[in-house]
Amino acid sequence: MTTPTWISDTEAVPRSGLTAGDLVGEVSTALTARPARTLLTALGTILGVAALVATLGLAKTAGNQIVRQFDELEATRIVVTNAPRQTRDENTQLNAIPFDAEDRLVRLNGVRAAGTKSPVELNGALARAVPVIDPLGQNEFQIPVIAVSPGLFEAVRAETRTGRFFDHGHNDRGDAVAILGPGAANRLNVARIDNLPAIFIGEEPVAVMGILDDVAREPDLLNAIIVPDGLARDRFGLSGVDEVHIDVEVGAAELIGEQAPLALSPNDPGFVRSRVPPSPRAVRSTVESEVNALFLVLGGLSLLVGAIGIANVTLVSVLERTGEIGLRRALGATRGHIAGQFLTESAALGLFAGVLGASLGVLSVVAVSATREWTPVLDSWLPLAAPVLGALIGLVAGVYPAWKASSIEPITALRVGAG
Amino acid sequence: MTAPVVELIGLGRSFPGNPPVEALVDADLVVERGDYLAIVGPSGSGKSTLLHLLGLLDRPTSGVYALDGIDTASLDDRERAGMRAHRIGFVFQSFHLLANRTTVENVMLSEVYRKGSRRERRQLASEALERVGLGHRLDAMPTTLSGGERQRVAVARALVGRPSLLLADEPTGNLDTNTSDQILDLFAELHDDGLTLAVITHDLEVADVAERRVQIRDGRLSELPAGVTS
Ligand SMILES: Nc1ncnc2c1ncn2[C@@H]1O[C@H](COP(=O)(O)OP(=O)(O)OP(=O)(O)O)[C@@H](O)[C@H]1O
Ligand SMILES: [Mg+2]
């Protein structure tokens, strides 16, 4: 008979234990044993994390987008108008803005371009092109006439399709010239300006110097006949300036907005009023906080549902695995080992959900940005924090099931039949 | 002289209730190293209760239980778990194999809580399976095994840690006569090799194989003289 090999002869009380490597092994075996179930369990948390990441990412992206648009157009735009005033004679229009507004403003530091813009009252006179030889077609139109100072074209970032803009010389001399908006040119049937075609505004002939292609601001110019201030004063009885448009450097809007009334009406700055764009920072934070507040609540809710999902399925699996728990206790597991295993399982599940959710969230930010032609912007901590959040949720969700599992008495657990 | 594997002095276990259930009353028992003990008795007499106490899965409400000379009353939960991991092997009526692990992995699970070296683990498990005659089914899934084979996997799992005491609660209860015999032959071999066994059984044939028979009736334990079947 051979010497028995399985007789233990130590007198000291041995310890049971569980190495980190074995814990990870047991947990990954348990989670990969039923992959579909693992995925479904994690689904709520995946969606919740994805919603949070997408929300924060999209808010950031959209906020950035808005700031960019404001930077380019709105944030650099100031409009100065006459302040409404009580006058005794209601017919008298009190225009505090002088005709040399442009000269006064371009001197200010931070002003890129400035120009006046005033509607010309024609008292029913129509505009027509020459020659007037189309008996069938209509050739006289009611087209708005707008008087501007030469700097306005730059201030509204206008481009010509053909020809050029009038300059200070034309304006000072009161030359009978005009620029046509593309809409007006169309109706007047003016396409080429090689030989300075003439049009008539009422009975006044004016030569067309150029045709607009597009403007970045004040789109009503596109349908108008644009004449110099000087001409409008001489021939159409323009008595005052209606508004001044200023294109300022980025960040100068607020300062210029304060200085413009002083420059235009030094004695009574209160008679003119400047409209300044809202500060970009304020815009960004409103947008972000509004979008965030709503969707963060939704994301938080789905996370809560996700956590309940993990807790629920983990609890079910504790009950299903009662026999296994009893076996492990019989093999030497302490209550702590059992609790630790289930806690680690749910935390790992949460971590997995966090990683997957973060990927989905980032993907949706990129996808939405792509359809809107936005630049996706994401805080770099976000994709890293999401898995941590997921793991924390899993951990919290696992507390009750783990406690439940660890408090099952082995003799009760082992009574449950198992294969 | 080394201490006996098991020494019970006036051991009792009562379950709270109205009236309390006296599942085990004033039990005295000594199991020496290498003993093969059969525990018989009618249903509800307290056999499993005794086995759970012997296996440190449950605590007595009175009396003394020394395992390998160590008074188990002095042990805390961690130490009791350590004793289970290192000194005791369990075999259950329902085999308690994990369905999604191969036979060798099921046997290896027993090494986890002993913090056994991961490298040697598969080797030890294979040897234990070899010992129970399943060396050729190392990578089989439990669902593809017969009942007798599953119980042999469970025995291998109990043996791999070289326990002082192998406890089996109705190990042949789910098996037909033929496969029962295989398990009994295996136990007899292990006994011959010097292992200490305590086996609960309804089966008189099992009891006949054992060298000592202990009977429990209404929680009271008495040893039957050798060679007599109740
Ligand atoms: N957790 C418990 N709470 C209350 N009573 C219990 C508990 N466990 C066992 N008992 C009672 O203790 C007595 C002994 O039970 P035990 O399981 O030891 O019997 P057994 O001899 O193993 O029976 P069987 O042969 O049917 O398995 C029974 O009357 C049982 O109802
Ligand atoms: Mg029983």
XYZ file of C-alpha atoms and ligand atoms in Angstrom:
681
model
C 0.000 0.000 0.000
C 1.354 3.405 -0.964
C 1.758 6.222 1.488
C -1.404 8.308 1.558
C -0.829 11.625 -0.147
C -3.836 13.589 0.992
C -3.467 13.500 4.699
C -2.781 16.879 6.124
C -0.605 17.007 9.240
C -0.220 20.688 10.005
C -1.365 21.859 13.407
C -1.637 25.573 12.718
C -4.996 26.838 11.520
C -4.771 27.318 7.769
C -6.231 30.339 5.994
C -8.344 30.525 2.908
C -7.870 33.375 0.502
C -8.577 34.681 -2.938
C -5.914 36.285 -5.084
C -6.755 39.310 -7.241
C -5.914 37.272 -10.306
C -8.340 34.523 -9.307
C -11.038 37.097 -8.506
C -10.682 38.612 -11.964
C -10.683 35.134 -13.471
C -13.852 34.085 -11.650
C -15.603 37.345 -12.535
C -14.705 37.248 -16.211
C -15.748 33.593 -16.414
C -19.097 34.463 -14.867
C -19.668 37.468 -17.149
C -18.627 35.737 -20.360
C -20.568 32.572 -19.586
C -23.760 34.274 -20.809
C -22.693 37.112 -23.079
C -26.175 37.996 -24.330
C -27.475 38.298 -20.811
C -24.467 40.354 -19.760
C -25.088 42.747 -22.652
C -28.792 43.067 -21.854
C -28.038 43.655 -18.191
C -25.653 46.424 -19.096
C -27.982 47.935 -21.701
C -29.619 50.523 -19.460
C -26.274 51.754 -18.208
C -24.814 51.716 -21.719
C -27.657 53.923 -22.936
C -27.468 56.185 -19.896
C -23.732 56.750 -20.247
C -24.114 57.187 -24.001
C -26.863 59.779 -23.435
C -24.727 61.684 -20.947
C -21.637 61.672 -23.109
C -23.631 62.604 -26.211
C -25.426 65.393 -24.344
C -22.296 66.949 -22.927
C -20.478 66.492 -26.215
C -23.264 67.939 -28.328
C -23.812 70.863 -25.994
C -20.123 71.635 -26.175
C -20.087 71.184 -29.933
C -23.208 73.287 -30.508
C -21.994 75.932 -28.075
C -18.756 76.177 -29.945
C -20.606 76.336 -33.202
C -22.736 79.250 -32.033
C -19.710 81.105 -30.778
C -18.041 80.670 -34.132
C -21.025 82.045 -36.015
C -21.238 84.958 -33.619
C -17.559 85.600 -34.025
C -17.854 85.810 -37.740
C -20.937 87.945 -38.140
C -22.987 88.839 -35.149
C -20.230 89.459 -32.657
C -18.619 92.044 -34.923
C -21.781 93.882 -35.923
C -23.024 97.157 -34.481
C -26.010 99.088 -35.737
C -26.453 102.709 -34.680
C -29.911 104.280 -34.987
C -31.527 107.547 -34.027
C -33.161 107.414 -30.630
C -36.904 107.955 -30.850
C -37.690 111.458 -29.569
C -40.797 113.429 -28.697
C -41.040 116.480 -30.920
C -43.639 119.207 -31.152
C -43.868 118.989 -34.873
C -44.555 115.391 -35.642
C -43.553 115.738 -39.267
C -40.065 116.814 -38.432
C -37.734 113.900 -38.465
C -34.934 114.454 -36.002
C -31.880 112.684 -37.206
C -28.985 113.118 -34.850
C -26.676 110.974 -37.010
C -24.601 113.249 -39.269
C -23.894 112.490 -42.924
C -20.186 112.245 -42.172
C -20.834 109.417 -39.705
C -18.577 107.107 -41.669
C -15.577 109.429 -41.404
C -16.108 109.919 -37.699
C -16.380 106.211 -36.984
C -13.532 104.789 -39.050
C -11.216 106.894 -36.923
C -12.109 104.801 -33.868
C -9.762 102.002 -32.956
C -11.432 98.643 -33.530
C -13.697 99.734 -36.376
C -13.010 97.825 -39.536
C -15.604 99.565 -41.696
C -18.639 101.766 -41.264
C -21.286 103.199 -43.524
C -24.636 104.933 -43.384
C -27.801 103.414 -44.740
C -31.022 105.325 -45.257
C -34.186 104.515 -47.234
C -35.004 107.078 -49.897
C -38.620 108.254 -49.966
C -39.647 108.472 -53.630
C -43.280 109.498 -53.119
C -44.567 106.881 -55.538
C -42.010 107.419 -58.287
C -41.099 104.252 -60.126
C -37.835 102.970 -61.433
C -37.334 101.834 -64.989
C -34.583 100.791 -67.277
C -33.874 102.213 -70.716
C -34.766 101.578 -73.415
C -38.483 101.534 -72.557
C -39.422 99.384 -75.524
C -41.339 96.358 -74.435
C -45.038 97.054 -74.978
C -46.063 93.659 -73.604
C -43.836 93.467 -70.559
C -44.011 95.649 -67.554
C -41.001 97.910 -67.470
C -41.680 100.222 -64.575
C -41.264 98.922 -61.048
C -41.582 99.974 -57.495
C -38.078 99.196 -56.344
C -36.777 100.459 -52.995
C -33.975 102.982 -53.249
C -31.411 103.035 -50.468
C -28.839 105.767 -49.931
C -25.546 104.659 -48.452
C -22.105 106.025 -47.780
C -19.352 104.163 -49.664
C -18.048 102.428 -46.536
C -21.316 100.556 -46.094
C -20.387 98.024 -48.735
C -17.453 96.879 -46.674
C -19.416 97.143 -43.437
C -22.039 94.665 -44.691
C -19.356 92.644 -46.470
C -20.884 93.083 -49.878
C -19.401 91.544 -53.004
C -19.992 92.664 -56.570
C -20.953 90.265 -59.278
C -19.848 92.746 -61.863
C -18.570 96.353 -61.890
C -17.439 98.129 -58.750
C -18.774 100.102 -55.810
C -18.960 103.890 -55.867
C -16.366 105.690 -53.780
C -16.029 108.890 -51.761
C -15.431 110.899 -54.931
C -18.788 109.837 -56.374
C -20.433 110.502 -53.060
C -18.909 113.942 -52.497
C -19.715 115.101 -56.032
C -23.231 113.735 -55.882
C -22.629 111.705 -59.052
C -25.710 110.090 -60.540
C -24.532 106.507 -60.109
C -26.095 103.385 -58.589
C -25.326 99.861 -57.558
C -28.091 97.314 -58.148
C -28.963 94.471 -55.871
C -29.225 91.251 -57.925
C -33.005 91.188 -57.418
C -33.364 94.749 -58.663
C -31.015 94.086 -61.587
C -33.132 91.135 -62.555
C -36.366 93.101 -62.592
C -34.767 95.986 -64.439
C -33.226 93.515 -66.843
C -29.719 94.824 -66.358
C -27.115 92.112 -66.692
C -24.042 93.826 -68.115
C -22.560 97.137 -67.100
C -19.735 97.493 -69.638
C -21.242 100.634 -71.082
C -22.730 102.052 -67.867
C -26.387 101.341 -68.624
C -28.736 104.050 -67.387
C -31.827 103.531 -65.335
C -34.388 106.061 -64.282
C -35.470 106.675 -60.740
C -38.556 108.744 -61.283
C -37.249 111.229 -63.828
C -33.630 111.113 -62.673
C -31.242 109.127 -64.871
C -28.533 107.254 -63.026
C -25.688 105.132 -64.376
C -25.324 101.580 -63.055
C -21.738 101.061 -61.860
C -22.050 97.572 -60.499
C -24.301 94.720 -59.503
C -24.145 93.093 -56.073
C -23.471 89.433 -55.783
C -24.210 88.924 -52.093
C -24.097 90.587 -48.703
C -23.369 89.048 -45.327
C -25.654 91.523 -43.550
C -28.669 93.654 -44.488
C -30.114 91.372 -47.161
C -32.699 94.049 -48.123
C -29.860 95.598 -50.158
C -30.174 92.655 -52.560
C -33.520 93.881 -53.843
C -32.720 97.588 -53.849
C -31.223 100.321 -55.994
C -28.304 101.649 -53.974
C -27.268 105.248 -54.514
C -24.688 107.474 -52.826
C -25.796 109.685 -49.943
C -24.632 112.730 -51.908
C -26.950 111.990 -54.827
C -29.874 111.213 -52.547
C -29.438 114.537 -50.770
C -29.129 116.531 -53.990
C -31.845 114.880 -56.026
C -34.183 112.871 -53.785
C -34.472 115.150 -50.811
C -32.767 112.842 -48.305
C -32.699 114.888 -45.109
C -30.906 112.657 -42.642
C -29.185 109.384 -41.931
C -31.378 106.541 -40.758
C -28.798 104.098 -39.450
C -25.093 103.387 -39.420
C -23.636 99.912 -39.768
C -20.286 99.215 -38.233
C -18.097 96.160 -38.717
C -15.784 95.904 -35.699
C -12.827 93.792 -34.708
C -13.619 90.676 -32.691
C -14.030 91.652 -29.067
C -14.342 95.392 -29.791
C -18.120 95.428 -30.075
C -18.836 96.533 -26.543
C -16.275 99.333 -26.536
C -17.255 100.706 -29.957
C -20.883 100.415 -28.941
C -20.144 102.896 -26.142
C -17.926 105.185 -28.202
C -20.089 105.443 -31.322
C -22.836 107.686 -29.845
C -20.154 110.081 -28.549
C -18.417 110.208 -31.902
C -21.651 110.753 -33.817
C -23.430 113.122 -31.488
C -20.886 114.597 -29.084
C -23.333 117.091 -27.617
C -26.235 114.759 -27.153
C -24.959 111.192 -27.209
C -28.363 110.126 -25.936
C -29.931 110.981 -29.283
C -28.345 107.989 -30.924
C -28.446 104.473 -29.809
C -26.121 101.578 -30.658
C -27.216 97.992 -30.797
C -24.396 95.715 -29.660
C -24.383 91.924 -30.114
C -24.767 89.855 -26.965
C -21.388 88.836 -25.608
C -20.333 85.419 -26.980
C -19.504 84.051 -23.572
C -23.015 84.741 -22.348
C -24.482 83.068 -25.398
C -22.375 79.981 -24.961
C -23.211 79.492 -21.331
C -26.964 79.923 -21.859
C -27.010 77.414 -24.664
C -24.864 74.948 -22.797
C -26.734 75.189 -19.553
C -30.156 74.919 -21.199
C -29.257 71.929 -23.345
C -27.313 70.332 -20.541
C -29.934 70.731 -17.870
C -32.590 68.935 -19.885
C -30.505 66.119 -21.251
C -28.460 65.595 -18.143
C -31.688 64.923 -16.325
C -32.656 62.406 -19.025
C -29.188 60.845 -18.978
C -29.277 60.682 -15.195
C -32.664 59.026 -15.292
C -31.500 56.377 -17.735
C -28.461 55.797 -15.550
C -30.760 55.268 -12.596
C -32.783 52.808 -14.656
C -29.503 51.209 -15.737
C -28.350 50.847 -12.154
C -31.664 49.309 -11.169
C -31.267 46.957 -14.148
C -27.851 45.804 -12.992
C -29.023 45.473 -9.388
C -32.061 43.507 -10.480
C -30.276 41.043 -12.748
C -27.427 40.603 -10.266
C -29.961 39.853 -7.566
C -31.666 37.298 -9.820
C -28.306 35.715 -10.595
C -27.507 35.533 -6.871
C -30.698 33.543 -6.390
C -29.958 31.380 -9.418
C -26.450 30.730 -8.231
C -27.377 29.890 -4.649
C -26.030 26.367 -5.138
C -22.762 27.765 -6.484
C -22.524 30.138 -3.521
C -22.984 27.187 -1.135
C -20.339 25.209 -3.005
C -17.859 28.085 -2.864
C -18.458 28.488 0.871
C -17.851 24.744 1.295
C -14.635 25.069 -0.719
C -13.388 27.720 1.683
C -14.876 31.035 0.590
C -15.695 33.510 3.350
C -18.713 35.819 3.266
C -16.281 38.525 2.169
C -15.079 36.465 -0.793
C -18.643 35.932 -1.946
C -19.592 39.598 -1.506
C -16.387 40.654 -3.229
C -17.070 38.430 -6.187
C -20.574 39.755 -6.802
C -19.477 43.361 -6.209
C -16.639 42.939 -8.666
C -18.985 41.332 -11.155
C -21.415 44.239 -11.088
C -18.623 46.823 -11.084
C -17.014 45.106 -14.075
C -20.394 45.064 -15.774
C -20.717 48.798 -15.097
C -17.213 49.429 -16.369
C -17.982 47.511 -19.535
C -21.218 49.487 -19.918
C -19.313 52.719 -19.339
C -16.747 51.941 -22.018
C -19.415 50.903 -24.498
C -21.658 53.843 -23.608
C -18.810 56.331 -23.933
C -17.983 54.946 -27.373
C -21.606 55.174 -28.449
C -21.868 58.700 -27.058
C -18.738 59.896 -28.835
C -19.903 58.220 -32.030
C -23.240 60.012 -31.882
C -21.559 63.370 -31.269
C -19.412 62.761 -34.340
C -22.400 61.548 -36.371
C -24.601 64.522 -35.478
C -21.722 66.913 -36.086
C -21.136 65.334 -39.478
C -24.734 65.844 -40.587
C -24.666 69.474 -39.428
C -21.156 70.087 -40.718
C -20.067 71.045 -37.225
C -16.687 70.471 -35.704
C -17.169 67.873 -32.943
C -15.795 69.224 -29.670
C -15.458 67.038 -26.581
C -13.900 67.624 -23.199
C -11.059 65.140 -23.043
C -11.961 64.016 -19.546
C -15.407 62.917 -20.684
C -14.568 59.622 -22.452
C -12.300 58.771 -19.530
C -14.747 59.680 -16.790
C -17.594 57.706 -18.389
C -16.133 54.225 -17.680
C -15.347 55.312 -14.129
C -18.931 56.483 -13.741
C -20.142 53.163 -15.169
C -17.976 51.192 -12.740
C -19.245 53.280 -9.825
C -22.836 52.691 -10.863
C -22.158 48.959 -11.134
C -20.518 49.010 -7.727
C -23.442 50.798 -6.100
C -25.935 48.566 -7.910
C -24.046 45.512 -6.676
C -24.040 46.406 -2.984
C -27.430 44.944 -2.123
C -27.106 41.733 -4.225
C -23.576 41.187 -2.879
C -24.752 41.628 0.684
C -27.627 39.259 -0.052
C -25.258 36.680 -1.557
C -22.867 36.861 1.358
C -25.606 36.412 3.911
C -26.888 33.159 2.408
C -26.078 30.376 4.870
C -24.070 27.615 3.212
C -26.286 24.864 4.613
C -29.320 26.593 3.109
C -27.518 27.202 -0.167
C -26.346 23.605 -0.488
C -29.862 22.260 -0.067
C -30.670 23.829 -3.424
C -30.141 21.137 -6.021
C -27.688 21.784 -8.827
C -26.201 19.849 -11.722
C 0.481 10.506 19.469
C -1.434 12.634 16.969
C -4.919 13.918 17.735
C -7.898 12.136 16.180
C -9.319 13.756 13.072
C -12.672 14.303 14.764
C -13.508 14.432 18.418
C -17.056 15.240 19.528
C -17.964 15.677 23.192
C -21.629 16.197 24.004
C -22.209 17.971 20.713
C -25.709 19.374 20.162
C -27.518 21.467 17.594
C -31.001 22.803 18.135
C -32.862 24.964 15.664
C -34.913 27.789 17.135
C -38.660 27.324 16.876
C -41.684 26.634 19.000
C -40.775 24.137 20.292
C -37.080 24.187 19.236
C -35.964 21.327 16.964
C -33.305 19.196 18.695
C -31.621 18.023 15.473
C -28.595 16.615 17.288
C -28.408 15.820 20.995
C -25.350 15.136 23.149
C -23.271 13.383 20.509
C -19.947 11.781 21.461
C -17.736 10.485 18.685
C -14.079 9.950 17.888
C -12.921 9.423 14.306
C -9.308 8.317 13.993
C -7.122 8.991 11.011
C -7.941 6.550 8.233
C -11.368 5.609 9.591
C -14.221 4.908 7.186
C -17.432 5.910 8.896
C -20.954 5.310 7.606
C -23.720 7.426 9.135
C -27.151 5.827 8.866
C -30.565 6.695 10.160
C -34.092 7.487 9.094
C -35.021 10.648 7.269
C -35.033 13.705 9.473
C -32.975 12.010 12.164
C -30.123 14.559 12.012
C -27.551 13.017 9.668
C -27.070 16.086 7.509
C -27.022 18.258 10.607
C -24.100 16.218 11.945
C -22.283 16.403 8.607
C -22.728 20.180 8.397
C -21.280 20.509 11.886
C -18.354 18.233 10.995
C -17.796 20.287 7.818
C -17.801 23.620 9.706
C -20.704 24.800 7.583
C -22.795 25.152 10.736
C -22.066 25.861 14.398
C -23.169 23.600 17.262
C -25.382 25.067 19.984
C -23.647 22.982 22.654
C -20.692 20.671 23.173
C -17.167 20.492 21.813
C -15.921 19.698 18.337
C -12.175 19.329 17.774
C -10.945 18.888 14.204
C -7.340 17.704 13.846
C -6.948 18.555 17.498
C -8.123 22.128 17.059
C -11.137 23.228 19.102
C -13.392 24.667 16.445
C -15.298 26.853 18.909
C -12.231 29.079 19.095
C -12.227 29.725 15.336
C -13.688 32.825 13.713
C -15.428 32.784 10.326
C -12.217 33.324 8.392
C -10.439 30.504 10.174
C -13.393 28.174 9.727
C -13.325 28.970 5.991
C -9.603 28.200 6.042
C -10.237 24.847 7.731
C -12.876 24.028 5.101
C -10.487 24.955 2.313
C -7.526 22.948 3.643
C -8.836 20.179 5.887
C -12.240 19.159 4.582
C -13.534 17.799 1.307
C -17.236 17.745 0.520
C -19.227 15.490 -1.791
C -22.923 16.255 -2.170
C -25.876 14.252 -3.345
C -26.536 16.794 -6.094
C -23.073 17.085 -7.504
C -22.817 20.901 -7.521
C -20.680 21.134 -10.619
C -20.637 24.493 -12.432
C -22.357 23.847 -15.739
C -20.271 26.229 -17.848
C -16.875 24.864 -16.821
C -15.068 21.764 -17.978
C -14.402 18.925 -15.572
C -10.819 20.004 -14.981
C -11.934 23.612 -14.400
C -14.536 22.419 -11.915
C -11.829 20.569 -9.998
C -9.494 23.575 -10.230
C -12.140 25.767 -8.565
C -11.300 24.008 -5.310
C -7.752 25.434 -5.476
C -8.977 29.022 -5.824
C -9.752 29.572 -2.146
C -6.564 27.826 -1.064
C -4.625 30.378 -3.106
C -2.991 27.430 -4.779
C -0.331 28.199 -7.329
C -2.022 28.863 -10.635
C 0.626 27.032 -12.573
C 0.327 23.779 -10.626
C -3.427 23.948 -10.430
C -4.258 22.255 -13.689
C -1.648 19.600 -12.989
C -3.102 18.828 -9.534
C -6.653 18.773 -10.908
C -5.648 16.436 -13.723
C -4.001 14.091 -11.247
C -7.100 14.049 -9.049
C -9.286 13.300 -12.075
C -6.841 10.594 -13.051
C -7.255 9.163 -9.564
C -11.034 8.870 -9.931
C -10.683 7.338 -13.398
C -11.621 10.392 -15.450
C -8.201 11.264 -16.853
C -9.649 10.987 -20.334
C -12.507 13.476 -19.781
C -10.554 16.509 -18.588
C -12.152 18.940 -21.019
C -15.650 17.494 -21.069
C -18.556 19.698 -19.985
C -20.527 18.355 -17.007
C -23.702 18.179 -19.084
C -22.069 15.562 -21.304
C -21.149 13.345 -18.342
C -23.210 10.559 -16.777
C -24.368 10.880 -13.181
C -21.656 8.555 -11.945
C -18.990 10.483 -13.826
C -20.260 13.786 -12.434
C -20.051 12.435 -8.914
C -16.515 11.244 -9.591
C -15.616 14.785 -10.723
C -17.060 16.014 -7.423
C -14.936 13.470 -5.535
C -11.843 14.609 -7.443
C -12.666 18.211 -6.487
C -12.877 17.152 -2.840
C -9.600 15.209 -3.027
C -7.407 17.722 -4.798
C -6.716 19.686 -1.610
C -5.617 16.570 0.291
C -8.213 16.980 3.059
C -7.973 15.416 6.527
C -11.594 14.430 6.245
C -13.852 13.634 3.302
C -17.538 14.251 4.032
C -20.212 12.861 1.732
C -23.959 13.405 2.145
C -25.874 10.702 0.265
C -23.246 10.554 -2.512
C -25.086 7.766 -4.303
C -28.571 9.145 -3.720
C -28.926 10.316 -7.312
C -27.271 7.286 -8.890
C -28.448 3.866 -10.026
C -27.061 0.703 -8.414
C -24.350 0.215 -10.997
C -22.869 3.668 -10.793
C -23.331 3.655 -7.012
C -21.038 0.655 -6.904
C -18.370 2.547 -8.836
C -18.463 5.390 -6.288
C -18.376 2.893 -3.392
C -15.414 1.094 -4.916
C -13.695 4.450 -5.259
C -14.355 5.272 -1.593
C -13.017 1.866 -0.586
C -9.838 2.525 -2.543
C -9.434 5.954 -0.973
C -9.948 4.378 2.436
C -7.284 1.824 1.635
C -4.981 4.704 0.727
C -5.508 6.093 4.213
C -8.112 8.797 3.667
C -10.555 9.473 6.513
C -14.168 9.305 5.281
C -17.567 10.003 6.786
C -20.407 9.051 4.462
C -24.107 9.530 5.076
C -26.246 6.900 3.450
C -29.635 5.282 3.326
C -28.063 2.501 1.370
C -27.290 -0.562 3.480
C -24.786 -1.746 0.924
C -22.822 1.457 1.450
C -22.992 0.937 5.167
C -21.687 -2.596 4.792
C -18.621 -1.363 2.969
C -17.639 0.965 5.789
C -15.630 -0.335 8.714
C -17.569 1.707 11.299
C -21.286 2.453 11.386
C -22.895 5.231 13.341
C -26.634 5.381 13.659
C -28.678 8.461 14.419
C -32.266 8.347 15.640
C -34.107 11.498 16.656
C -30.831 13.333 16.929
C -29.220 10.730 19.189
C -26.059 9.100 17.975
C -24.984 5.556 18.683
C -22.283 3.365 17.182
C -23.369 -0.021 15.850
C -21.105 -2.980 16.530
C -18.974 -4.030 13.579
C -20.541 -6.424 11.121
C -24.136 -5.793 12.212
C -26.531 -4.167 9.786
C -29.526 -2.430 11.278
N -32.435 25.131 9.287
C -33.279 24.359 10.021
N -34.223 24.917 10.779
C -35.073 24.175 11.507
N -35.039 22.853 11.523
C -34.095 22.228 10.778
C -33.173 22.937 9.995
N -32.352 22.065 9.361
C -32.764 20.826 9.762
N -33.796 20.939 10.601
C -34.488 19.819 11.239
O -33.531 19.035 11.906
C -33.873 17.679 11.786
C -32.707 16.934 11.174
O -32.538 17.317 9.824
P -31.462 16.681 8.888
O -31.443 17.428 7.609
O -30.179 16.593 9.627
O -32.034 15.199 8.650
P -31.420 14.053 7.774
O -31.128 12.927 8.729
O -30.297 14.527 6.960
O -32.636 13.641 6.873
P -32.627 13.133 5.359
O -32.206 11.706 5.424
O -34.040 13.270 4.926
O -31.671 13.997 4.603
C -35.122 17.611 10.914
O -36.230 17.469 11.780
C -35.150 18.933 10.239
O -36.477 19.318 9.994
Mg -29.968 14.835 4.919
